mmCIF file of C-alpha atoms in Angstrom:
data_model
loop_
_atom_site.group_PDB
_atom_site.id
_atom_site.type_symbol
_atom_site.label_atom_id
_atom_site.label_comp_id
_atom_site.label_asym_id
_atom_site.label_seq_id
_atom_site.Cartn_x
_atom_site.Cartn_y
_atom_site.Cartn_z
ATOM 1 C CA MET A 1 -29.988 -37.504 -26.328
ATOM 2 C CA THR A 2 -31.533 -34.304 -27.639
ATOM 3 C CA PHE A 3 -30.411 -30.815 -28.566
ATOM 4 C CA SER A 4 -32.760 -27.853 -28.050
ATOM 5 C CA TYR A 5 -32.278 -24.728 -30.119
ATOM 6 C CA LYS A 6 -34.077 -21.450 -30.505
ATOM 7 C CA GLY A 7 -34.772 -20.571 -34.117
ATOM 8 C CA ASP A 8 -36.857 -17.558 -35.137
ATOM 9 C CA SER A 9 -38.371 -17.365 -31.607
ATOM 10 C CA ARG A 10 -39.347 -21.056 -31.662
ATOM 11 C CA THR A 11 -37.680 -23.793 -29.627
ATOM 12 C CA VAL A 12 -36.940 -26.858 -31.737
ATOM 13 C CA THR A 13 -35.653 -30.103 -30.255
ATOM 14 C CA THR A 14 -33.597 -32.435 -32.411
ATOM 15 C CA ASP A 15 -33.075 -36.113 -31.662
ATOM 16 C CA ALA A 16 -29.353 -36.718 -31.957
ATOM 17 C CA ASN A 17 -29.983 -40.485 -32.102
ATOM 18 C CA ALA A 18 -32.191 -40.188 -35.180
ATOM 19 C CA PRO A 19 -30.554 -40.150 -38.617
ATOM 20 C CA TRP A 20 -29.574 -36.827 -40.153
ATOM 21 C CA LEU A 21 -30.298 -35.872 -43.744
ATOM 22 C CA ILE A 22 -27.533 -33.677 -45.190
ATOM 23 C CA VAL A 23 -28.774 -32.070 -48.399
ATOM 24 C CA GLY A 24 -26.399 -30.349 -50.774
ATOM 25 C CA LEU A 25 -28.313 -27.942 -52.980
ATOM 26 C CA GLY A 26 -27.328 -27.530 -56.614
ATOM 27 C CA ASN A 27 -28.216 -28.325 -60.186
ATOM 28 C CA PRO A 28 -27.492 -31.716 -61.787
ATOM 29 C CA GLY A 29 -25.292 -32.204 -64.819
ATOM 30 C CA PRO A 30 -21.695 -31.420 -65.758
ATOM 31 C CA GLY A 31 -22.579 -27.989 -67.148
ATOM 32 C CA TYR A 32 -23.456 -26.777 -63.650
ATOM 33 C CA ALA A 33 -20.776 -28.611 -61.665
ATOM 34 C CA GLY A 34 -18.434 -25.664 -61.120
ATOM 35 C CA ASN A 35 -21.116 -23.001 -60.624
ATOM 36 C CA ARG A 36 -21.324 -20.916 -57.473
ATOM 37 C CA HIS A 37 -24.886 -22.233 -57.085
ATOM 38 C CA ASN A 38 -23.452 -25.747 -56.700
ATOM 39 C CA VAL A 39 -21.302 -25.308 -53.601
ATOM 40 C CA GLY A 40 -23.803 -27.467 -51.697
ATOM 41 C CA PHE A 41 -23.046 -30.361 -54.042
ATOM 42 C CA MET A 42 -19.326 -29.730 -53.608
ATOM 43 C CA VAL A 43 -19.544 -29.961 -49.819
ATOM 44 C CA VAL A 44 -21.561 -33.185 -49.743
ATOM 45 C CA ASP A 45 -19.279 -34.698 -52.399
ATOM 46 C CA LEU A 46 -16.362 -34.086 -50.034
ATOM 47 C CA LEU A 47 -18.302 -35.589 -47.119
ATOM 48 C CA ALA A 48 -18.969 -38.663 -49.279
ATOM 49 C CA SER A 49 -15.258 -38.918 -50.023
ATOM 50 C CA ARG A 50 -14.464 -38.739 -46.308
ATOM 51 C CA MET A 51 -16.975 -41.529 -45.685
ATOM 52 C CA GLY A 52 -15.365 -43.642 -48.394
ATOM 53 C CA GLY A 53 -18.605 -44.159 -50.290
ATOM 54 C CA ALA A 54 -20.256 -43.266 -53.572
ATOM 55 C CA PHE A 55 -23.635 -41.743 -54.330
ATOM 56 C CA LYS A 56 -26.359 -43.940 -55.812
ATOM 57 C CA ARG A 57 -29.716 -43.002 -57.251
ATOM 58 C CA HIS A 58 -32.490 -43.474 -54.704
ATOM 59 C CA GLY A 59 -35.374 -45.669 -55.796
ATOM 60 C CA LYS A 60 -38.124 -43.609 -54.167
ATOM 61 C CA ALA A 61 -36.862 -40.042 -54.615
ATOM 62 C CA GLN A 62 -35.375 -37.982 -57.417
ATOM 63 C CA ALA A 63 -32.026 -37.784 -55.694
ATOM 64 C CA GLN A 64 -28.623 -39.379 -55.299
ATOM 65 C CA VAL A 65 -27.883 -40.608 -51.790
ATOM 66 C CA LEU A 66 -25.193 -42.156 -49.637
ATOM 67 C CA GLU A 67 -25.882 -43.675 -46.218
ATOM 68 C CA GLY A 68 -23.197 -43.862 -43.563
ATOM 69 C CA ARG A 69 -21.820 -42.305 -40.409
ATOM 70 C CA ILE A 70 -19.809 -39.186 -39.669
ATOM 71 C CA GLY A 71 -17.909 -38.102 -36.601
ATOM 72 C CA PRO A 72 -15.534 -39.966 -34.298
ATOM 73 C CA MET A 73 -15.783 -43.727 -33.983
ATOM 74 C CA GLY A 74 -18.047 -44.964 -31.215
ATOM 75 C CA PRO A 75 -20.980 -43.221 -29.528
ATOM 76 C CA GLY A 76 -19.945 -39.831 -30.921
ATOM 77 C CA SER A 77 -20.670 -40.797 -34.513
ATOM 78 C CA ARG A 78 -24.012 -40.051 -36.169
ATOM 79 C CA ARG A 79 -26.017 -41.884 -38.810
ATOM 80 C CA VAL A 80 -26.420 -39.694 -41.855
ATOM 81 C CA VAL A 81 -27.898 -39.752 -45.314
ATOM 82 C CA LEU A 82 -26.084 -37.500 -47.753
ATOM 83 C CA ALA A 83 -28.287 -36.331 -50.605
ATOM 84 C CA LYS A 84 -28.088 -34.410 -53.857
ATOM 85 C CA PRO A 85 -31.524 -33.635 -55.343
ATOM 86 C CA MET A 86 -31.597 -34.275 -59.086
ATOM 87 C CA SER A 87 -34.667 -32.111 -59.723
ATOM 88 C CA TYR A 88 -32.886 -28.787 -60.335
ATOM 89 C CA MET A 89 -32.592 -26.176 -57.648
ATOM 90 C CA ASN A 90 -36.068 -24.645 -57.703
ATOM 91 C CA LEU A 91 -37.740 -28.047 -57.201
ATOM 92 C CA SER A 92 -35.531 -29.316 -54.365
ATOM 93 C CA GLY A 93 -38.398 -29.618 -51.878
ATOM 94 C CA GLY A 94 -39.976 -32.664 -53.515
ATOM 95 C CA PRO A 95 -36.919 -34.945 -53.352
ATOM 96 C CA VAL A 96 -35.979 -33.749 -49.855
ATOM 97 C CA THR A 97 -39.479 -34.407 -48.497
ATOM 98 C CA ALA A 98 -39.534 -37.845 -50.115
ATOM 99 C CA LEU A 99 -36.212 -38.719 -48.462
ATOM 100 C CA ARG A 100 -37.360 -37.342 -45.111
ATOM 101 C CA ASP A 101 -40.434 -39.558 -45.220
ATOM 102 C CA PHE A 102 -38.601 -42.630 -46.519
ATOM 103 C CA TYR A 103 -35.902 -42.529 -43.812
ATOM 104 C CA LYS A 104 -38.285 -41.189 -41.111
ATOM 105 C CA ILE A 105 -36.021 -38.241 -40.342
ATOM 106 C CA PRO A 106 -37.322 -35.359 -38.199
ATOM 107 C CA THR A 107 -37.356 -32.070 -40.092
ATOM 108 C CA ALA A 108 -35.046 -30.572 -37.447
ATOM 109 C CA ASN A 109 -32.478 -33.260 -38.355
ATOM 110 C CA ILE A 110 -32.252 -31.990 -41.929
ATOM 111 C CA VAL A 111 -29.336 -29.767 -42.967
ATOM 112 C CA ALA A 112 -29.386 -27.773 -46.212
ATOM 113 C CA VAL A 113 -25.943 -26.766 -47.483
ATOM 114 C CA HIS A 114 -26.288 -23.876 -49.918
ATOM 115 C CA ASP A 115 -24.746 -20.780 -51.464
ATOM 116 C CA GLU A 116 -25.507 -17.418 -49.853
ATOM 117 C CA LEU A 117 -25.250 -14.109 -51.704
ATOM 118 C CA ASP A 118 -25.379 -11.833 -48.668
ATOM 119 C CA ILE A 119 -22.260 -13.305 -47.057
ATOM 120 C CA ASP A 120 -18.703 -12.642 -48.204
ATOM 121 C CA TYR A 121 -16.995 -15.369 -50.190
ATOM 122 C CA GLY A 122 -15.692 -18.138 -47.967
ATOM 123 C CA THR A 123 -17.617 -17.019 -44.892
ATOM 124 C CA PHE A 124 -20.058 -19.371 -43.186
ATOM 125 C CA ARG A 125 -23.224 -18.934 -41.179
ATOM 126 C CA LEU A 126 -24.964 -21.852 -39.477
ATOM 127 C CA LYS A 127 -28.548 -21.424 -38.372
ATOM 128 C CA LEU A 128 -31.853 -23.136 -37.672
ATOM 129 C CA GLY A 129 -34.983 -21.957 -39.450
ATOM 130 C CA GLY A 130 -35.503 -18.539 -40.956
ATOM 131 C CA GLY A 131 -36.488 -17.196 -44.345
ATOM 132 C CA ASP A 132 -35.225 -18.197 -47.770
ATOM 133 C CA ASN A 133 -33.619 -14.813 -48.652
ATOM 134 C CA GLY A 134 -34.670 -15.323 -52.271
ATOM 135 C CA HIS A 135 -32.862 -18.675 -52.590
ATOM 136 C CA ASN A 136 -35.025 -20.896 -54.792
ATOM 137 C CA GLY A 137 -33.775 -24.149 -53.278
ATOM 138 C CA LEU A 138 -34.646 -23.038 -49.760
ATOM 139 C CA LYS A 139 -37.934 -21.598 -50.978
ATOM 140 C CA SER A 140 -38.929 -24.984 -52.416
ATOM 141 C CA MET A 141 -37.847 -26.864 -49.271
ATOM 142 C CA THR A 142 -39.711 -24.499 -46.956
ATOM 143 C CA LYS A 143 -42.854 -24.686 -49.062
ATOM 144 C CA ALA A 144 -42.722 -28.483 -48.888
ATOM 145 C CA MET A 145 -41.990 -28.993 -45.184
ATOM 146 C CA GLY A 146 -41.802 -25.687 -43.292
ATOM 147 C CA PRO A 147 -38.722 -23.709 -42.200
ATOM 148 C CA ASP A 148 -37.531 -25.692 -39.179
ATOM 149 C CA TYR A 149 -34.462 -27.290 -40.735
ATOM 150 C CA HIS A 150 -30.801 -26.353 -40.332
ATOM 151 C CA ARG A 151 -28.803 -24.415 -42.871
ATOM 152 C CA VAL A 152 -25.076 -24.241 -43.528
ATOM 153 C CA ARG A 153 -24.783 -21.048 -45.556
ATOM 154 C CA PHE A 154 -21.679 -20.850 -47.752
ATOM 155 C CA GLY A 155 -20.938 -17.231 -48.635
ATOM 156 C CA ILE A 156 -20.360 -16.446 -52.318
ATOM 157 C CA GLY A 157 -20.704 -12.646 -52.133
ATOM 158 C CA ARG A 158 -22.736 -10.330 -54.335
ATOM 159 C CA PRO A 159 -22.376 -10.036 -58.126
ATOM 160 C CA PRO A 160 -20.041 -7.298 -59.332
ATOM 161 C CA GLY A 161 -21.335 -4.157 -60.981
ATOM 162 C CA ARG A 162 -24.670 -4.601 -62.705
ATOM 163 C CA MET A 163 -24.409 -8.346 -63.254
ATOM 164 C CA GLN A 164 -27.735 -10.093 -62.656
ATOM 165 C CA VAL A 165 -27.921 -12.455 -59.696
ATOM 166 C CA ALA A 166 -29.026 -15.381 -61.880
ATOM 167 C CA ASP A 167 -26.013 -14.908 -64.168
ATOM 168 C CA PHE A 168 -23.668 -14.661 -61.188
ATOM 169 C CA VAL A 169 -24.768 -17.806 -59.357
ATOM 170 C CA LEU A 170 -24.831 -19.856 -62.575
ATOM 171 C CA LYS A 171 -21.240 -18.973 -63.446
ATOM 172 C CA ASP A 172 -18.178 -20.860 -62.266
ATOM 173 C CA PHE A 173 -16.022 -19.396 -59.534
ATOM 174 C CA SER A 174 -13.427 -16.940 -60.791
ATOM 175 C CA PRO A 175 -9.770 -18.033 -61.111
ATOM 176 C CA THR A 176 -8.956 -16.015 -57.977
ATOM 177 C CA GLU A 177 -11.804 -17.656 -56.019
ATOM 178 C CA ARG A 178 -10.799 -21.117 -57.188
ATOM 179 C CA LYS A 179 -7.397 -20.730 -55.517
ATOM 180 C CA GLU A 180 -9.135 -20.992 -52.138
ATOM 181 C CA LEU A 181 -12.228 -22.973 -53.100
ATOM 182 C CA ASP A 182 -10.923 -26.369 -51.971
ATOM 183 C CA TYR A 183 -10.056 -24.906 -48.574
ATOM 184 C CA PHE A 184 -13.499 -23.386 -48.135
ATOM 185 C CA VAL A 185 -15.295 -26.551 -49.274
ATOM 186 C CA ASP A 186 -13.217 -28.483 -46.733
ATOM 187 C CA ARG A 187 -14.214 -25.981 -44.042
ATOM 188 C CA GLY A 188 -17.859 -26.314 -45.071
ATOM 189 C CA ALA A 189 -17.669 -30.093 -44.658
ATOM 190 C CA ASP A 190 -16.075 -29.595 -41.228
ATOM 191 C CA ALA A 191 -18.937 -27.264 -40.284
ATOM 192 C CA VAL A 192 -21.542 -29.870 -41.249
ATOM 193 C CA GLU A 193 -19.784 -32.533 -39.205
ATOM 194 C CA ALA A 194 -19.577 -30.223 -36.201
ATOM 195 C CA LEU A 195 -23.259 -29.318 -36.466
ATOM 196 C CA VAL A 196 -24.357 -32.946 -36.536
ATOM 197 C CA THR A 197 -21.990 -34.278 -33.873
ATOM 198 C CA GLU A 198 -21.666 -31.312 -31.479
ATOM 199 C CA GLY A 199 -24.899 -29.353 -31.916
ATOM 200 C CA LEU A 200 -25.707 -25.989 -33.425
ATOM 201 C CA GLU A 201 -24.381 -23.658 -30.728
ATOM 202 C CA ARG A 202 -20.932 -25.226 -30.557
ATOM 203 C CA ALA A 203 -20.704 -25.399 -34.344
ATOM 204 C CA GLN A 204 -21.724 -21.744 -34.618
ATOM 205 C CA SER A 205 -19.022 -20.715 -32.171
ATOM 206 C CA SER A 206 -16.418 -22.460 -34.309
ATOM 207 C CA TYR A 207 -17.558 -21.651 -37.837
ATOM 208 C CA ASN A 208 -19.743 -18.535 -37.827
ATOM 209 C CA SER A 209 -17.531 -15.587 -38.666
#
């Protein structure tokens, strides 16, 4: 079974029977855990909880991983590897490439879950390929393996006033944002599951807004 998508004027075919690598982008350590930049970690942590497993350090890559399945029981489920790179955001490409090679996962079966400044808070955009829009995690991944991987973009909005982008993304969500954060993280996890089990176009129709 395959899915064919058009991304940036290229047609990319994904093998739905191959494993998927779901990468949450973020920075390791408790000091970063609640930052806006770490929503990718938050989403894959929830997916791990749904799978009933715990992350373990991978022996061949600088990352924490969990292997399992997502989706409905039976032929509709998909083999996945959840991953959190432990290299800091701007060096994410090394661990992701190492995991791709270790598990023999096609690049088109990789999903990066990340924060997105140019989308309103709590809004999602799913896509295949494209630029990095200044996101250092995506920039590192694209440099390491090209752009033909999927993205689940979690909107965090732009910084207020004259606040620098780096200060904004490395701050925790505001008290007002935190009231809805669990809901949006849950929706982000749903979007990842839909992408992997139903394909990009159907997931976009449900979660792109």
